[in-house]
Amino acid sequence: GEDVEQSLFLSVREGDSSVINCTYTDSSSTYLYWYKQEPGAGLQLLTYIFSNMDMKQDQRLTVLLNKKDKHLSLRIADTQTGDSAIYFCAQGGGGNKLTFGTGTQLKVEL
Amino acid sequence: GAGVSQSPSNKVTEKGKDVELRCDPISGHTALYWYRQSLGQGLEFLIYFQGNSAPDKSGLPSDRFSAERTGGSVSTLTIQRTQQEDSAVYLCASFKTSGPGTQYFGPGTRLTVL
């Protein structure tokens, strides 16, 4: 079945880069997504990558996709305290049901 | 509206009571999901509506849970005879099925069963 795994927790210092990793199982996924959830709020789409791409950059965010290893990562450059949140990886798209990971809680320390 | 809305934002109920949670999706979005997020947990898929097709109910945890979507728009999730383990945040998301199929989430309803 479909499964998405993430580490549960990541702590970084303000100004450093954060790298959040995700592994997935469904090689037929059309798109892979990163969502952000701030405390007490719903999920907000950060970015997505089409499955035939290796990399996508959007301002401070860089998404890397390794299809061979079914590995997705999100790099946040110059991490700020406002980046503290839970980050969810998801696979699917194109009309298919999305499967979400358990989320990685990012804590940014001063 | 500008985004997905859900009501109520908070619901406290007694064990054994029935509750109804409402989701208003983005206009024009043909698909709608319900998820459950328990404290410290990821998203648990509950049910998926796509257009006029039969809903995918494979994630509903028991027959106490049901959902409907009227007119391809507003959806209601009903939990009968609530139990304490039903306490969670219930999230609704809508999306277009063309393109990336990006899901847009509502703010959720926090359900507390005493």
CSV table of C-alpha atoms in Angstrom, one decimal:
chain,number,residue,atom,x,y,z
A,1,GLY,CA,0.0,0.0,0.0
A,2,GLU,CA,0.9,3.6,-0.1
A,3,ASP,CA,3.1,4.9,2.8
A,4,VAL,CA,4.9,8.1,3.5
A,5,GLU,CA,7.5,8.4,6.2
A,6,GLN,CA,9.1,11.4,7.9
A,7,SER,CA,11.2,12.0,10.9
A,8,LEU,CA,9.1,13.5,13.7
A,9,PHE,CA,11.3,16.3,14.9
A,10,LEU,CA,14.0,18.7,13.7
A,11,SER,CA,15.6,21.5,15.6
A,12,VAL,CA,17.8,24.2,13.9
A,13,ARG,CA,19.2,27.6,14.9
A,14,GLU,CA,17.9,30.7,13.3
A,15,GLY,CA,19.7,31.6,10.1
A,16,ASP,CA,20.8,28.0,9.4
A,17,SER,CA,19.4,25.8,6.7
A,18,SER,CA,16.8,23.2,7.5
A,19,VAL,CA,16.4,20.0,5.6
A,20,ILE,CA,13.3,17.9,6.1
A,21,ASN,CA,13.3,14.5,4.5
A,22,CYS,CA,10.5,12.2,3.4
A,23,THR,CA,10.4,8.7,1.8
A,24,TYR,CA,7.4,7.4,-0.1
A,25,THR,CA,6.4,4.1,-1.6
A,26,ASP,CA,4.1,4.9,-4.6
A,27,SER,CA,6.3,5.2,-7.6
A,28,SER,CA,3.3,6.1,-9.8
A,29,SER,CA,2.7,9.4,-7.9
A,30,THR,CA,2.2,12.2,-10.3
A,31,TYR,CA,3.1,15.0,-7.8
A,32,LEU,CA,4.7,15.3,-4.5
A,33,TYR,CA,3.8,18.0,-2.1
A,34,TRP,CA,5.0,19.9,1.0
A,35,TYR,CA,2.4,21.4,3.3
A,36,LYS,CA,3.0,23.6,6.4
A,37,GLN,CA,0.8,23.6,9.5
A,38,GLU,CA,1.2,26.3,12.0
A,39,PRO,CA,-0.1,25.8,15.6
A,40,GLY,CA,-3.9,25.8,15.7
A,41,ALA,CA,-4.2,26.2,11.9
A,42,GLY,CA,-5.1,24.1,8.9
A,43,LEU,CA,-2.5,22.9,6.4
A,44,GLN,CA,-1.1,25.4,3.9
A,45,LEU,CA,0.4,24.3,0.6
A,46,LEU,CA,4.1,25.3,0.5
A,47,THR,CA,5.2,23.8,-2.8
A,48,TYR,CA,4.9,20.8,-5.0
A,49,ILE,CA,7.0,19.1,-7.6
A,50,PHE,CA,6.0,17.1,-10.7
A,51,SER,CA,7.3,13.6,-10.6
A,52,ASN,CA,9.5,14.1,-13.7
A,53,MET,CA,11.5,16.9,-12.1
A,54,ASP,CA,14.5,16.5,-9.9
A,55,MET,CA,14.5,19.9,-8.3
A,56,LYS,CA,12.3,22.9,-7.8
A,57,GLN,CA,13.3,26.2,-6.2
A,58,ASP,CA,11.0,28.8,-4.9
A,59,GLN,CA,12.6,31.7,-2.9
A,60,ARG,CA,14.0,30.1,0.3
A,61,LEU,CA,12.6,26.7,-0.5
A,62,THR,CA,14.3,24.0,-2.5
A,63,VAL,CA,12.7,20.7,-3.2
A,64,LEU,CA,14.8,17.7,-4.3
A,65,LEU,CA,13.3,14.6,-5.6
A,66,ASN,CA,15.2,11.3,-6.0
A,67,LYS,CA,12.7,9.0,-7.8
A,68,LYS,CA,15.1,6.0,-7.8
A,69,ASP,CA,15.2,6.1,-4.0
A,70,LYS,CA,11.7,7.5,-3.6
A,71,HIS,CA,13.1,10.2,-1.5
A,72,LEU,CA,11.9,13.8,-1.2
A,73,SER,CA,13.4,16.6,0.7
A,74,LEU,CA,12.6,20.2,1.5
A,75,ARG,CA,15.4,22.7,2.2
A,76,ILE,CA,14.6,26.0,3.9
A,77,ALA,CA,17.4,28.5,3.6
A,78,ASP,CA,18.0,31.1,6.3
A,79,THR,CA,15.5,29.5,8.6
A,80,GLN,CA,13.5,32.0,10.7
A,81,THR,CA,11.4,31.6,13.8
A,82,GLY,CA,8.3,32.1,11.7
A,83,ASP,CA,9.2,28.8,10.0
A,84,SER,CA,8.5,26.9,13.2
A,85,ALA,CA,5.6,24.6,12.3
A,86,ILE,CA,4.8,21.0,11.3
A,87,TYR,CA,5.8,20.1,7.7
A,88,PHE,CA,3.9,17.4,5.9
A,89,CYS,CA,5.0,15.5,2.8
A,90,ALA,CA,2.3,14.0,0.6
A,91,GLN,CA,2.3,11.9,-2.5
A,92,GLY,CA,-0.4,11.5,-5.2
A,93,GLY,CA,-2.1,14.1,-7.3
A,94,GLY,CA,-3.7,14.1,-10.8
A,95,GLY,CA,-7.0,13.2,-9.3
A,96,ASN,CA,-5.6,10.4,-7.1
A,97,LYS,CA,-6.0,10.3,-3.4
A,98,LEU,CA,-3.2,12.0,-1.5
A,99,THR,CA,-1.3,10.2,1.2
A,100,PHE,CA,0.3,12.3,3.9
A,101,GLY,CA,3.2,11.6,6.1
A,102,THR,CA,3.0,12.0,9.8
A,103,GLY,CA,4.6,15.4,9.7
A,104,THR,CA,8.0,16.8,10.9
A,105,GLN,CA,7.9,19.3,13.7
A,106,LEU,CA,10.5,22.0,12.9
A,107,LYS,CA,11.7,24.1,15.9
A,108,VAL,CA,13.8,27.1,15.2
A,109,GLU,CA,15.9,28.3,18.1
A,110,LEU,CA,17.5,31.7,18.6
B,1,GLY,CA,-15.6,32.5,-0.8
B,2,ALA,CA,-11.8,32.9,-0.8
B,3,GLY,CA,-11.1,29.6,0.9
B,4,VAL,CA,-12.4,26.5,2.5
B,5,SER,CA,-14.5,27.2,5.6
B,6,GLN,CA,-15.5,24.8,8.3
B,7,SER,CA,-18.0,25.1,11.1
B,8,PRO,CA,-18.0,25.0,14.0
B,9,SER,CA,-14.4,25.8,14.8
B,10,ASN,CA,-14.7,24.1,18.2
B,11,LYS,CA,-17.2,21.6,19.4
B,12,VAL,CA,-17.4,20.1,22.9
B,13,THR,CA,-19.9,17.3,23.3
B,14,GLU,CA,-20.8,14.6,25.8
B,15,LYS,CA,-20.0,10.9,25.1
B,16,GLY,CA,-22.9,9.3,23.3
B,17,LYS,CA,-24.2,12.4,21.6
B,18,ASP,CA,-24.2,12.9,17.8
B,19,VAL,CA,-22.3,15.7,16.1
B,20,GLU,CA,-22.3,17.3,12.7
B,21,LEU,CA,-19.4,19.0,11.2
B,22,ARG,CA,-19.7,21.2,8.1
B,23,CYS,CA,-17.4,22.0,5.3
B,24,ASP,CA,-17.8,24.7,2.6
B,25,PRO,CA,-15.3,24.0,-0.2
B,26,ILE,CA,-13.9,26.5,-2.7
B,27,SER,CA,-16.4,27.2,-5.4
B,28,GLY,CA,-15.7,25.1,-8.5
B,29,HIS,CA,-13.6,22.5,-6.8
B,30,THR,CA,-14.9,19.1,-7.7
B,31,ALA,CA,-13.3,17.0,-5.1
B,32,LEU,CA,-13.5,17.1,-1.3
B,33,TYR,CA,-11.7,15.2,1.5
B,34,TRP,CA,-12.2,14.8,5.2
B,35,TYR,CA,-9.2,14.0,7.4
B,36,ARG,CA,-8.8,13.5,11.1
B,37,GLN,CA,-5.8,14.7,13.0
B,38,SER,CA,-5.3,13.5,16.5
B,39,LEU,CA,-3.0,15.3,19.0
B,40,GLY,CA,0.6,14.8,17.8
B,41,GLN,CA,-0.5,12.6,14.9
B,42,GLY,CA,-0.4,13.0,11.2
B,43,LEU,CA,-3.4,13.2,8.9
B,44,GLU,CA,-5.8,10.2,8.9
B,45,PHE,CA,-7.8,10.0,5.7
B,46,LEU,CA,-11.5,9.5,6.3
B,47,ILE,CA,-13.6,10.0,3.1
B,48,TYR,CA,-13.2,11.4,-0.4
B,49,PHE,CA,-15.9,12.8,-2.7
B,50,GLN,CA,-15.2,13.3,-6.4
B,51,GLY,CA,-17.9,14.9,-8.5
B,52,ASN,CA,-20.9,12.6,-8.9
B,53,SER,CA,-18.9,9.4,-8.3
B,54,ALA,CA,-19.6,7.2,-5.3
B,55,PRO,CA,-17.5,8.4,-2.4
B,56,ASP,CA,-14.4,6.6,-1.2
B,57,LYS,CA,-15.3,5.7,2.4
B,58,SER,CA,-12.4,3.4,3.0
B,59,GLY,CA,-10.9,5.6,5.8
B,60,LEU,CA,-14.0,5.8,8.0
B,61,PRO,CA,-13.0,4.2,11.3
B,62,SER,CA,-16.4,2.8,12.1
B,63,ASP,CA,-20.1,2.8,11.0
B,64,ARG,CA,-20.7,5.6,13.5
B,65,PHE,CA,-19.0,7.9,11.0
B,66,SER,CA,-20.8,9.0,7.8
B,67,ALA,CA,-20.6,11.9,5.4
B,68,GLU,CA,-22.5,13.4,2.6
B,69,ARG,CA,-22.0,16.1,0.0
B,70,THR,CA,-25.1,17.8,-1.2
B,71,GLY,CA,-25.2,19.3,-4.7
B,72,GLY,CA,-21.5,18.7,-5.2
B,73,SER,CA,-20.7,21.5,-2.8
B,74,VAL,CA,-21.2,21.6,1.0
B,75,SER,CA,-20.3,18.5,2.9
B,76,THR,CA,-21.4,17.3,6.4
B,77,LEU,CA,-19.5,14.8,8.5
B,78,THR,CA,-21.7,13.1,11.1
B,79,ILE,CA,-20.4,11.2,14.0
B,80,GLN,CA,-23.0,9.2,15.9
B,81,ARG,CA,-22.8,8.1,19.5
B,82,THR,CA,-19.5,9.9,20.0
B,83,GLN,CA,-16.7,8.3,22.0
B,84,GLN,CA,-13.7,10.0,23.7
B,85,GLU,CA,-11.3,8.5,21.1
B,86,ASP,CA,-13.2,10.6,18.5
B,87,SER,CA,-11.7,13.7,20.0
B,88,ALA,CA,-9.5,15.3,17.3
B,89,VAL,CA,-9.3,18.1,14.8
B,90,TYR,CA,-11.3,17.3,11.7
B,91,LEU,CA,-10.0,18.9,8.6
B,92,CYS,CA,-11.7,19.3,5.2
B,93,ALA,CA,-9.9,20.0,2.0
B,94,SER,CA,-11.1,20.7,-1.5
B,95,PHE,CA,-9.3,20.7,-4.8
B,96,LYS,CA,-9.6,20.7,-8.6
B,97,THR,CA,-8.8,17.3,-10.1
B,98,SER,CA,-7.0,18.9,-13.0
B,99,GLY,CA,-3.4,19.9,-12.9
B,100,PRO,CA,-1.5,19.3,-9.6
B,101,GLY,CA,-4.7,18.6,-7.8
B,102,THR,CA,-3.5,20.9,-5.0
B,103,GLN,CA,-5.6,20.4,-1.9
B,104,TYR,CA,-6.7,23.5,0.0
B,105,PHE,CA,-7.5,23.0,3.6
B,106,GLY,CA,-10.0,24.5,5.9
B,107,PRO,CA,-9.0,25.6,9.4
B,108,GLY,CA,-10.5,22.5,10.9
B,109,THR,CA,-13.1,21.7,13.6
B,110,ARG,CA,-11.6,20.8,17.0
B,111,LEU,CA,-13.9,18.1,18.5
B,112,THR,CA,-13.7,17.3,22.2
B,113,VAL,CA,-15.7,14.4,23.6
B,114,LEU,CA,-16.1,14.5,27.4
